[in-house]
Backbone as JSON, one array per atom type, in Angstrom:
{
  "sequence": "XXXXXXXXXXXXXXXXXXXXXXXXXXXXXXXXXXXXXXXXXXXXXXXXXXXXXXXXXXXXXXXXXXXXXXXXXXXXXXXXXXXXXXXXXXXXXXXXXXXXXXXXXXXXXXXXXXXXXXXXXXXXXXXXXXXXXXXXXXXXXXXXXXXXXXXXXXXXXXXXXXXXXXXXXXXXXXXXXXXXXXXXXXXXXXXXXXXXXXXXXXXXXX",
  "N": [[0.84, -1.2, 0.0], [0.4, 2.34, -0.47], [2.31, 4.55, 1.1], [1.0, 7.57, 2.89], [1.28, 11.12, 2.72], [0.99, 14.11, 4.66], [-0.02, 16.14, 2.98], [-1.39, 14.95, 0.8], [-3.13, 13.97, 2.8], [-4.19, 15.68, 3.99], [-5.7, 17.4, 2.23], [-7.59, 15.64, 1.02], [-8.95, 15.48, 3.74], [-10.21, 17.89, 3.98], [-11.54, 18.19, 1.97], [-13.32, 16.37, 2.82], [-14.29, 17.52, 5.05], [-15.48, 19.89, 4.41], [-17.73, 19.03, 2.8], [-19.36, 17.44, 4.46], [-19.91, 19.23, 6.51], [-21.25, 21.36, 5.37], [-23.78, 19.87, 4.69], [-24.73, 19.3, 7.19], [-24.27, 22.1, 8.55], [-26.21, 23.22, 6.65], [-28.73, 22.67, 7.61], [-28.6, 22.52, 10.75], [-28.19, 25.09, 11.45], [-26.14, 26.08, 12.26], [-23.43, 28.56, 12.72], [-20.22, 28.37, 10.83], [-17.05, 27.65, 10.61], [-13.93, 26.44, 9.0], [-10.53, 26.19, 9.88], [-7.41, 26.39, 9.13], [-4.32, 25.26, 10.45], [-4.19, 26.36, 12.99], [-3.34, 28.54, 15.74], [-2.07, 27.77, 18.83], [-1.92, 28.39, 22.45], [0.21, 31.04, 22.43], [0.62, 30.38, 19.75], [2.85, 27.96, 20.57], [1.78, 25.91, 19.92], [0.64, 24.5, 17.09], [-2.51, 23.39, 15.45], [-3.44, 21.3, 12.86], [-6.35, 20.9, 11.22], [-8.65, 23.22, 12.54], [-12.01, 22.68, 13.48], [-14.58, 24.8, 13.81], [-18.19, 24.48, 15.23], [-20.57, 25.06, 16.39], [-19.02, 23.42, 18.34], [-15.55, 23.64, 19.43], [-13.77, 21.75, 17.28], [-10.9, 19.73, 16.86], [-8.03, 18.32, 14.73], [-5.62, 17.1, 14.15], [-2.88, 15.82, 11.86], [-0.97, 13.07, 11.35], [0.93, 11.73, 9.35], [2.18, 8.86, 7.25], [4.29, 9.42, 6.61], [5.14, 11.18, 8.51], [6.89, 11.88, 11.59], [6.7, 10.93, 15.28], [7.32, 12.35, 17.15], [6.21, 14.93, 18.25], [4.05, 14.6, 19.25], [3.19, 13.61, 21.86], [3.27, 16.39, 23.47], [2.14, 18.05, 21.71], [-0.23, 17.15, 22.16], [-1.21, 17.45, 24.69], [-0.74, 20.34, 24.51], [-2.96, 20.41, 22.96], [-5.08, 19.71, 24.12], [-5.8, 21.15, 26.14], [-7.29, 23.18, 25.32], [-9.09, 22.35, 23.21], [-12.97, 21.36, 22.18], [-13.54, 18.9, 21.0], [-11.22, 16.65, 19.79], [-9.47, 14.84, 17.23], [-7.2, 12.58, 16.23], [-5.49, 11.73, 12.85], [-4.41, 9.81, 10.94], [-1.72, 7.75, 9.86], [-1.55, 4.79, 8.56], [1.0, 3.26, 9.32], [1.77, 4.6, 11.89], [-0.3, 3.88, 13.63], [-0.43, 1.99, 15.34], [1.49, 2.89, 17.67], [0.64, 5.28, 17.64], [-2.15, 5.24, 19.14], [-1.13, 4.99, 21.85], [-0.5, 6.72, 22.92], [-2.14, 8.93, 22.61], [-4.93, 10.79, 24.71], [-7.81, 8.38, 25.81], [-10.39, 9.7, 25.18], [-9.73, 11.42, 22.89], [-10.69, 11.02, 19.35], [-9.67, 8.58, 16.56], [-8.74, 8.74, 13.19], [-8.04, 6.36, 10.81], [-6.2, 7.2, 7.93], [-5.79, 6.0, 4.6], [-4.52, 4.99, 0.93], [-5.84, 3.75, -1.85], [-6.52, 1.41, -4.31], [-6.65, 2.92, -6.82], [-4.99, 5.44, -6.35], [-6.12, 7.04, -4.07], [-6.92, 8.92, -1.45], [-8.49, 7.17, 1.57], [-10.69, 7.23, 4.59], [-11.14, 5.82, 7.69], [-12.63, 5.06, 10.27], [-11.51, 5.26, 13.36], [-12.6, 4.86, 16.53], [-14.61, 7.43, 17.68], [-14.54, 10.75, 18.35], [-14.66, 11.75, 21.9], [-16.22, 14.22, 24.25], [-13.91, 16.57, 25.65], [-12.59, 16.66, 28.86], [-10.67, 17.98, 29.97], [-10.35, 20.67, 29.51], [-8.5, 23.97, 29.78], [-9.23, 27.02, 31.32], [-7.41, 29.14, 30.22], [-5.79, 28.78, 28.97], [-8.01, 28.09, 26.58], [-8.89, 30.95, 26.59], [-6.41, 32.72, 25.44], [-6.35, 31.9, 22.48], [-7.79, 33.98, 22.03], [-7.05, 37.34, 20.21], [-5.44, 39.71, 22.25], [-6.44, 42.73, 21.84], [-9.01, 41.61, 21.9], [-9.55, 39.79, 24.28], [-9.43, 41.85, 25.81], [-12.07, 43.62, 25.18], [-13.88, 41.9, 25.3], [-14.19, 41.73, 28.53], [-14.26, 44.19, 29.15], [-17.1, 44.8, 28.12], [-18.37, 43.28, 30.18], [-17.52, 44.79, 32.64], [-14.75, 44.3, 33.89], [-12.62, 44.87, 33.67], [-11.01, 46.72, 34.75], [-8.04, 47.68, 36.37], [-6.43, 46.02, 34.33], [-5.84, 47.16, 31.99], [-3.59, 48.1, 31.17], [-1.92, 46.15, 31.32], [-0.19, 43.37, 30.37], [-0.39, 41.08, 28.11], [-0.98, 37.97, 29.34], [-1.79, 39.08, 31.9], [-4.52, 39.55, 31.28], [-5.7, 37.62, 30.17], [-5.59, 36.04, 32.08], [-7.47, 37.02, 33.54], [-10.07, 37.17, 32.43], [-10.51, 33.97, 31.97], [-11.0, 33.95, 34.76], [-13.2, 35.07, 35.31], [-14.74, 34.62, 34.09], [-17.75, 31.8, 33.19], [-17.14, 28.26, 32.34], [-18.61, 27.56, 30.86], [-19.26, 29.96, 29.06], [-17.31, 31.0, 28.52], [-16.0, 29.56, 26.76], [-18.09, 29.88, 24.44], [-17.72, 32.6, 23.81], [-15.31, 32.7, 22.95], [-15.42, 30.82, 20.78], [-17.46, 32.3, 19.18], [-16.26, 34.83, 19.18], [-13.87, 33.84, 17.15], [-15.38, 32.99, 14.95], [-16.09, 35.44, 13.91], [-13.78, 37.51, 14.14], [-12.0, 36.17, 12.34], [-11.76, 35.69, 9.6], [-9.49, 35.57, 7.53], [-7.38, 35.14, 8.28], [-4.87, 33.09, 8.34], [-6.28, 31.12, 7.12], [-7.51, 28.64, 4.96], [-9.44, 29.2, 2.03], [-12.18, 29.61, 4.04], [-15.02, 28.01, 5.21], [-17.94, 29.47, 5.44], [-20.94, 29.6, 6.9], [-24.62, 31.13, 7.19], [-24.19, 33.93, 7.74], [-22.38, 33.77, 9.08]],
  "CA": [[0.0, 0.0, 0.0], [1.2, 3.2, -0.82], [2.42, 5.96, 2.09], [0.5, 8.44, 3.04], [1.77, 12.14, 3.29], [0.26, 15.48, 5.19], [-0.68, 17.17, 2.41], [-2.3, 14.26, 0.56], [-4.46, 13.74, 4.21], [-4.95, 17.42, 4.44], [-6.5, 17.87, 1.1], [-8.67, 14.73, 1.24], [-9.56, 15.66, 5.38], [-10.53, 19.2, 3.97], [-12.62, 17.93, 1.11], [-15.05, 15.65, 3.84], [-14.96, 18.16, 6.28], [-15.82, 21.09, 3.83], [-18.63, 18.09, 2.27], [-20.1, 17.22, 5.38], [-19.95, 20.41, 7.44], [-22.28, 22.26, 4.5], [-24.56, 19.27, 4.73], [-25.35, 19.33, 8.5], [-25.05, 22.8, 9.21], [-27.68, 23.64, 6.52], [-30.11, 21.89, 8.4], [-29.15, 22.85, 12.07], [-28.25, 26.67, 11.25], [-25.39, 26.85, 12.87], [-22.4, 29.03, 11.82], [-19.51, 27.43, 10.85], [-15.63, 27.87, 9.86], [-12.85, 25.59, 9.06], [-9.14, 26.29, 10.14], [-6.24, 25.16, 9.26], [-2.97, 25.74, 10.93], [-4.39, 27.71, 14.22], [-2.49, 28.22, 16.53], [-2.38, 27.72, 20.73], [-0.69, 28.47, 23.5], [1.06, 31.88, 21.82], [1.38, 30.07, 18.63], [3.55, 27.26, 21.03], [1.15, 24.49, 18.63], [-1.02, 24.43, 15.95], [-3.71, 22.54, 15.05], [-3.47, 20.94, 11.21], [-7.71, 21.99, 10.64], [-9.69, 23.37, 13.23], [-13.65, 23.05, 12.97], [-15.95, 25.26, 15.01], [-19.18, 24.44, 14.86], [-20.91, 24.47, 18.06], [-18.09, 23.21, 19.4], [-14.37, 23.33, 18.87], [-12.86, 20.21, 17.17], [-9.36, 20.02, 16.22], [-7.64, 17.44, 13.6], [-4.15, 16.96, 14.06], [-2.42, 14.96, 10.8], [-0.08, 12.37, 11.68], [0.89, 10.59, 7.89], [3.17, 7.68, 7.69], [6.05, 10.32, 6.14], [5.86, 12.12, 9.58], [7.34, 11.1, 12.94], [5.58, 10.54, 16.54], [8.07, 12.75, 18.34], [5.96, 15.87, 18.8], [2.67, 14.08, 19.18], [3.16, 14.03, 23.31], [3.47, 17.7, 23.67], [1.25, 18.68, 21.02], [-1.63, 16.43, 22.88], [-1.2, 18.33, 25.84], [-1.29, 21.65, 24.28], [-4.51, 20.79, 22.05], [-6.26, 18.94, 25.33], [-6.09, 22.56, 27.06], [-8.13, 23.81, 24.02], [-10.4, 22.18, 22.25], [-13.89, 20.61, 23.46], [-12.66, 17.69, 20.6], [-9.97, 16.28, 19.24], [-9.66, 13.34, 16.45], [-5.68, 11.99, 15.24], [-6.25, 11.34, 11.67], [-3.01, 8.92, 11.37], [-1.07, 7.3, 8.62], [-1.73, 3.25, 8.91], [2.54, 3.25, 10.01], [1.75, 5.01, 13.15], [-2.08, 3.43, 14.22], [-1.17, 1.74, 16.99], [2.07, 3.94, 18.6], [-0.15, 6.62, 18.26], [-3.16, 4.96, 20.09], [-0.87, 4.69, 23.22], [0.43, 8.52, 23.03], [-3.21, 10.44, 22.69], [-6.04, 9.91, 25.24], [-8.92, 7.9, 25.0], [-11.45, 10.53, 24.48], [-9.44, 11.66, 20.77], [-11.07, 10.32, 18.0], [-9.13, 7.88, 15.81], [-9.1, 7.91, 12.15], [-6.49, 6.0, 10.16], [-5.8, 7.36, 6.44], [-5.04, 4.99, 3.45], [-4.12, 4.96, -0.31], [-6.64, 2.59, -2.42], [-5.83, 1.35, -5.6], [-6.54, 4.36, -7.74], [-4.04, 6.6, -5.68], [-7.15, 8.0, -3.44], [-7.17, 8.51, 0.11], [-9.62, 7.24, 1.96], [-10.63, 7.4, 5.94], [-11.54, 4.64, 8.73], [-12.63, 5.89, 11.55], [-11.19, 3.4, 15.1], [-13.29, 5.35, 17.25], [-15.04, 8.84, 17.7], [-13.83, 12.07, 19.21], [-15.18, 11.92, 23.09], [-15.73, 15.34, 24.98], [-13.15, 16.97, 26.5], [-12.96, 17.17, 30.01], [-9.94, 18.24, 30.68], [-10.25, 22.2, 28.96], [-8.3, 24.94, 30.6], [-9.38, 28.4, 31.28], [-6.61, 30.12, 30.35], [-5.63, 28.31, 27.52], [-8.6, 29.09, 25.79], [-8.66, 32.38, 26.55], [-4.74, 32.4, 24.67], [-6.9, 31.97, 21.8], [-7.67, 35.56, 21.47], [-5.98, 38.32, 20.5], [-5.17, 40.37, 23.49], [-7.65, 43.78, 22.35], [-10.41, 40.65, 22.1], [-10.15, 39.36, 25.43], [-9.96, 43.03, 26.88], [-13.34, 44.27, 24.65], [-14.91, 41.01, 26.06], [-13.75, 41.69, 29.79], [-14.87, 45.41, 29.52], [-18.35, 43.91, 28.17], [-18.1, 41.95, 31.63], [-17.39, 45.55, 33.57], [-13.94, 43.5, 34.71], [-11.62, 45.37, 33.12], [-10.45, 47.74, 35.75], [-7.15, 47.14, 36.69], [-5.37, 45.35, 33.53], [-6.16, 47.11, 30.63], [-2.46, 48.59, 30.67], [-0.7, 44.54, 31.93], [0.49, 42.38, 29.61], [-1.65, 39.8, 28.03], [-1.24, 37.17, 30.36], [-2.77, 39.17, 32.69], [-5.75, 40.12, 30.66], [-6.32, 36.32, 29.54], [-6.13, 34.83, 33.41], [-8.86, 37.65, 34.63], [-10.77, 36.48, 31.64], [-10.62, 32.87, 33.02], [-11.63, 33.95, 36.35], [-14.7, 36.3, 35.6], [-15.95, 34.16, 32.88], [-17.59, 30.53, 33.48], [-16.37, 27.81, 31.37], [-19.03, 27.13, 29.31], [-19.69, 31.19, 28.7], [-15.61, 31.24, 27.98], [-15.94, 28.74, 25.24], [-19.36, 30.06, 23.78], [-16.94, 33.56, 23.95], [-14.08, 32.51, 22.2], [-16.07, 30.5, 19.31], [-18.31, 33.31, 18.67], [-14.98, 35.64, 18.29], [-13.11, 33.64, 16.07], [-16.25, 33.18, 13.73], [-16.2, 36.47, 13.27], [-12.66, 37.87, 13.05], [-11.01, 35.07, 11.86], [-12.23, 35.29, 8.2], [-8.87, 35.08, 6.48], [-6.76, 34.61, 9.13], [-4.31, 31.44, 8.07], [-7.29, 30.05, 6.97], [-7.35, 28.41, 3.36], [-11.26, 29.38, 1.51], [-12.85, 29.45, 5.05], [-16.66, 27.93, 4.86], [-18.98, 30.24, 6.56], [-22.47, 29.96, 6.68], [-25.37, 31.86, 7.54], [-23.4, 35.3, 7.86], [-20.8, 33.11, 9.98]],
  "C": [[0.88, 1.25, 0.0], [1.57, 4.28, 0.17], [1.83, 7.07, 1.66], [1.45, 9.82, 3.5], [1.12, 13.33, 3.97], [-0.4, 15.92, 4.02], [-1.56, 16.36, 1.25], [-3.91, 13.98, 1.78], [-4.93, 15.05, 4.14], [-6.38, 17.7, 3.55], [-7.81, 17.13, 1.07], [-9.57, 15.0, 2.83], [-10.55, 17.13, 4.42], [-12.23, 19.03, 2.88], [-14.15, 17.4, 1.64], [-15.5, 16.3, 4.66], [-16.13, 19.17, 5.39], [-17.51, 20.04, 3.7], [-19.87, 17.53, 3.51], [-20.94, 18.76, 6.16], [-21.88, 21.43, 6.85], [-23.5, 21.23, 4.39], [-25.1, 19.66, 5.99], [-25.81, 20.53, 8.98], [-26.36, 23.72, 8.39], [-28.85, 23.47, 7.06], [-30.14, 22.02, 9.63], [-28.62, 24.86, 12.27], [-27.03, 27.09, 11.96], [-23.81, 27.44, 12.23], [-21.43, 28.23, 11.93], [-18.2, 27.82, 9.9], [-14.74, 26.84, 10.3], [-11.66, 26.4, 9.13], [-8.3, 25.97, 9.46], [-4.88, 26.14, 9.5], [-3.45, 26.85, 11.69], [-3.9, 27.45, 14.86], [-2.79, 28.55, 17.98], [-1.64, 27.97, 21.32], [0.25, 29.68, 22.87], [1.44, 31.46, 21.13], [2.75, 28.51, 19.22], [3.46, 25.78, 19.8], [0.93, 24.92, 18.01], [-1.12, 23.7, 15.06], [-3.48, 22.65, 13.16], [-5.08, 21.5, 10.9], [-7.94, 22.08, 11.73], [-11.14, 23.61, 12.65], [-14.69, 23.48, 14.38], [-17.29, 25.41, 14.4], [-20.34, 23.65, 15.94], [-19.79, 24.15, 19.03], [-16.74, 23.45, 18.61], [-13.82, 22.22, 18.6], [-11.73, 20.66, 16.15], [-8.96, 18.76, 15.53], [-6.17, 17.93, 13.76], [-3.71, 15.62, 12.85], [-1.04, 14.34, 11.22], [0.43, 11.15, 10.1], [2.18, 9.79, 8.29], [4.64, 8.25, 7.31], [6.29, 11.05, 7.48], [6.31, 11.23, 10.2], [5.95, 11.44, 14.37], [6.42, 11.32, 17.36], [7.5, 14.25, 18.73], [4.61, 15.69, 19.23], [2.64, 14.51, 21.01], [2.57, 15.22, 23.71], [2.38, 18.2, 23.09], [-0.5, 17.76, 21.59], [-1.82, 17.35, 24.01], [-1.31, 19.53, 25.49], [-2.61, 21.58, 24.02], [-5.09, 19.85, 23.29], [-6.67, 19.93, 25.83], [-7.26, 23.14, 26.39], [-9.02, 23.24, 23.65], [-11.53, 21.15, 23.1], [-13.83, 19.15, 22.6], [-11.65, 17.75, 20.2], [-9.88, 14.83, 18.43], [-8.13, 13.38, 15.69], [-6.0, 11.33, 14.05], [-4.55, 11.18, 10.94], [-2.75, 8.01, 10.2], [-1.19, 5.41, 9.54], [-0.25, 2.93, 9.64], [2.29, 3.32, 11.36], [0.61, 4.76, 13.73], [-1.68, 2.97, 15.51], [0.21, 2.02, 18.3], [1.1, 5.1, 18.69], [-1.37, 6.2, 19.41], [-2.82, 5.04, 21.79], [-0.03, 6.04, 23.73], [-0.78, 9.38, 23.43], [-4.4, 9.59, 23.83], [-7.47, 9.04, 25.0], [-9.84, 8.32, 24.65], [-10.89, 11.19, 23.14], [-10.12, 10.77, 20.48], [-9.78, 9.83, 17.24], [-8.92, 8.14, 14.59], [-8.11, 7.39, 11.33], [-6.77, 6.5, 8.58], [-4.97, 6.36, 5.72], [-4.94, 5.38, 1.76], [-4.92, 3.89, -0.94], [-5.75, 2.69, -3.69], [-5.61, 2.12, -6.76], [-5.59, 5.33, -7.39], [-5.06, 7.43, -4.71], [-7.44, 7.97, -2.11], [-8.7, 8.15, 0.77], [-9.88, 6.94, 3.82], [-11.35, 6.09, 6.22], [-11.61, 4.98, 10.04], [-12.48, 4.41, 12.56], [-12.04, 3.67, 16.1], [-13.47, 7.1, 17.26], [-14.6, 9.28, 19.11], [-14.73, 11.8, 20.16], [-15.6, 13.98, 23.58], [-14.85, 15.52, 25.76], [-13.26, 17.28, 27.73], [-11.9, 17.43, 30.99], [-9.26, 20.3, 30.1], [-9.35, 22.9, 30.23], [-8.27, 26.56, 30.32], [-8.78, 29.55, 30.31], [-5.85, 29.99, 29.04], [-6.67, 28.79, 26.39], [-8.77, 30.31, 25.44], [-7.44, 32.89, 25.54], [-5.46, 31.92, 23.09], [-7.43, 33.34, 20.75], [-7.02, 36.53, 21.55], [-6.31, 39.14, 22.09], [-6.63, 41.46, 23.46], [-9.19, 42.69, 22.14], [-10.47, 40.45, 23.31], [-10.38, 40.66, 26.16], [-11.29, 43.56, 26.6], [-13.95, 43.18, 25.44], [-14.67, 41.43, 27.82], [-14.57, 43.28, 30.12], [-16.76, 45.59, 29.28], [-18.72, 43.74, 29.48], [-18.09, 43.06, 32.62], [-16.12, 44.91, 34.47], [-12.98, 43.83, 34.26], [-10.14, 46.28, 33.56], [-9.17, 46.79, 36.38], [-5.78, 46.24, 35.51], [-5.57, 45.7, 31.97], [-4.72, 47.48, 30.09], [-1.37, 47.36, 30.76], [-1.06, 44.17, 30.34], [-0.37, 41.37, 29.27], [-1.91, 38.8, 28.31], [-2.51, 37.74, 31.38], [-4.44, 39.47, 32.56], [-6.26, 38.51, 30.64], [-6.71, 35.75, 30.87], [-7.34, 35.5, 33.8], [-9.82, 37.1, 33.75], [-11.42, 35.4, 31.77], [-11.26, 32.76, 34.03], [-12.92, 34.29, 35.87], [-15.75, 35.05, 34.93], [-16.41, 31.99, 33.13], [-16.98, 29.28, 32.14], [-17.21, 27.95, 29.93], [-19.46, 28.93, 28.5], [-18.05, 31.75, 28.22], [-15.45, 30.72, 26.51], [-17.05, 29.4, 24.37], [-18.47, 31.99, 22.84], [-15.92, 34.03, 22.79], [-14.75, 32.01, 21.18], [-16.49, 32.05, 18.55], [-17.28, 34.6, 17.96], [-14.06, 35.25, 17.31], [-13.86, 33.25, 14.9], [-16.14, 34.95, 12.99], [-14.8, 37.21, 12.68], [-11.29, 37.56, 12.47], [-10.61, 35.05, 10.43], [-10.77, 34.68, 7.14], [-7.63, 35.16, 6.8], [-5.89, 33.1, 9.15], [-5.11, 30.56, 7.81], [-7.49, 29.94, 5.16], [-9.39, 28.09, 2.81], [-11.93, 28.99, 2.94], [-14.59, 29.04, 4.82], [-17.0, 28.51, 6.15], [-20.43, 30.39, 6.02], [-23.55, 31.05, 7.83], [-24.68, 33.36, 8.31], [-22.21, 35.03, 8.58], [-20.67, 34.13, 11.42]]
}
């Protein structure tokens, strides 16, 4: 069978997401943009696609041309972040990777059929996250985002002149989780549009 590379998985990942995404959310209305290459933690990671749509799910590409040596690290950044996560993994690396990411990621292994055409297998579906952190998400938005949201909030007093650490932890504090995440989606629908993002799908005004 033939090795799989990133940018063969990418293209084919991008094609089902784009294919699906415009199926479902015509029918439940909700806005919706694809990612790719966002970044976390001050740019520390980033995520191969992100898809918000309702929720945050992230897609990290693992093909059988890469290696497994940043997978660790980069689990632990994108666990802080996203409410999923699915490894979408070159048949080479299926079952080192299974014992690197936790068991709430989603699985899917990528292959090469006989035509030259990738095609997916899902091992199991993305779980919810339940290990999000505050502060991490927050690290999501630019700095004058989390302060416009915080002054929104009347919580502003005190750090509008600190450093954007300190803007992102009060953020954290004031705000509950699920009104943090609802927060942060809602801002990167909007001024994300063309933001490292390759033909972004946005529906219903996004």
């Amino acid at each position: 069978m033939v090795s799989t590379n990133d940018k063969i998985i990418r293209v084919a990942l991008r094609n089902v997401l784009d294919r699906d995404l415009w199926g479902c959310c015509s029918e439940s209305g909700l806005p919706t943009k694809i990612f790719e290459e966002l970044g976390v933690q001050h740019g520390a990671a980033r995520i191969d696609i992100a898809v918000i749509n309702g929720v945050m799910h992230g897609y990290e590409i693992k093909s059988d041309s890469d290696t497994l040596e940043r997978l660790p690290e980069q689990t632990k950044e994108f666990s802080a972040v996203f409410d999923k996560l699915t490894l979408v993994v070159g048949k080479r690396h299926l079952y080192d990777a299974i014992n690197i990411v936790p068991d709430w990621w989603g699985i899917i292994v990528a292959k090469i059929d006989a035509n030259g055409k990738v095609f997916f297998q899902t091992i199991r579906e993305a779980e919810d996250n339940q290990d999000q952190v505050g502060v991490s998400l927050a690290r999501l938005l630019w700095k004058e985002e989390a302060l416009q949201i915080l002054e929104e909030q009347n919580k502003a007093k005190g750090v509008r002149s600190k450093p954007r650490e300190f803007i992102y932890q009060r953020l954290a504090n004031v705000l509950d989780a699920e009104t943090l995440k609802e927060k942060v989606r809602d801002t990167l629908l909007v001024s994300r549009e063309d933001w490292r993002s390759d033909a972004p799908l946005i529906l219903n005004g996004g």
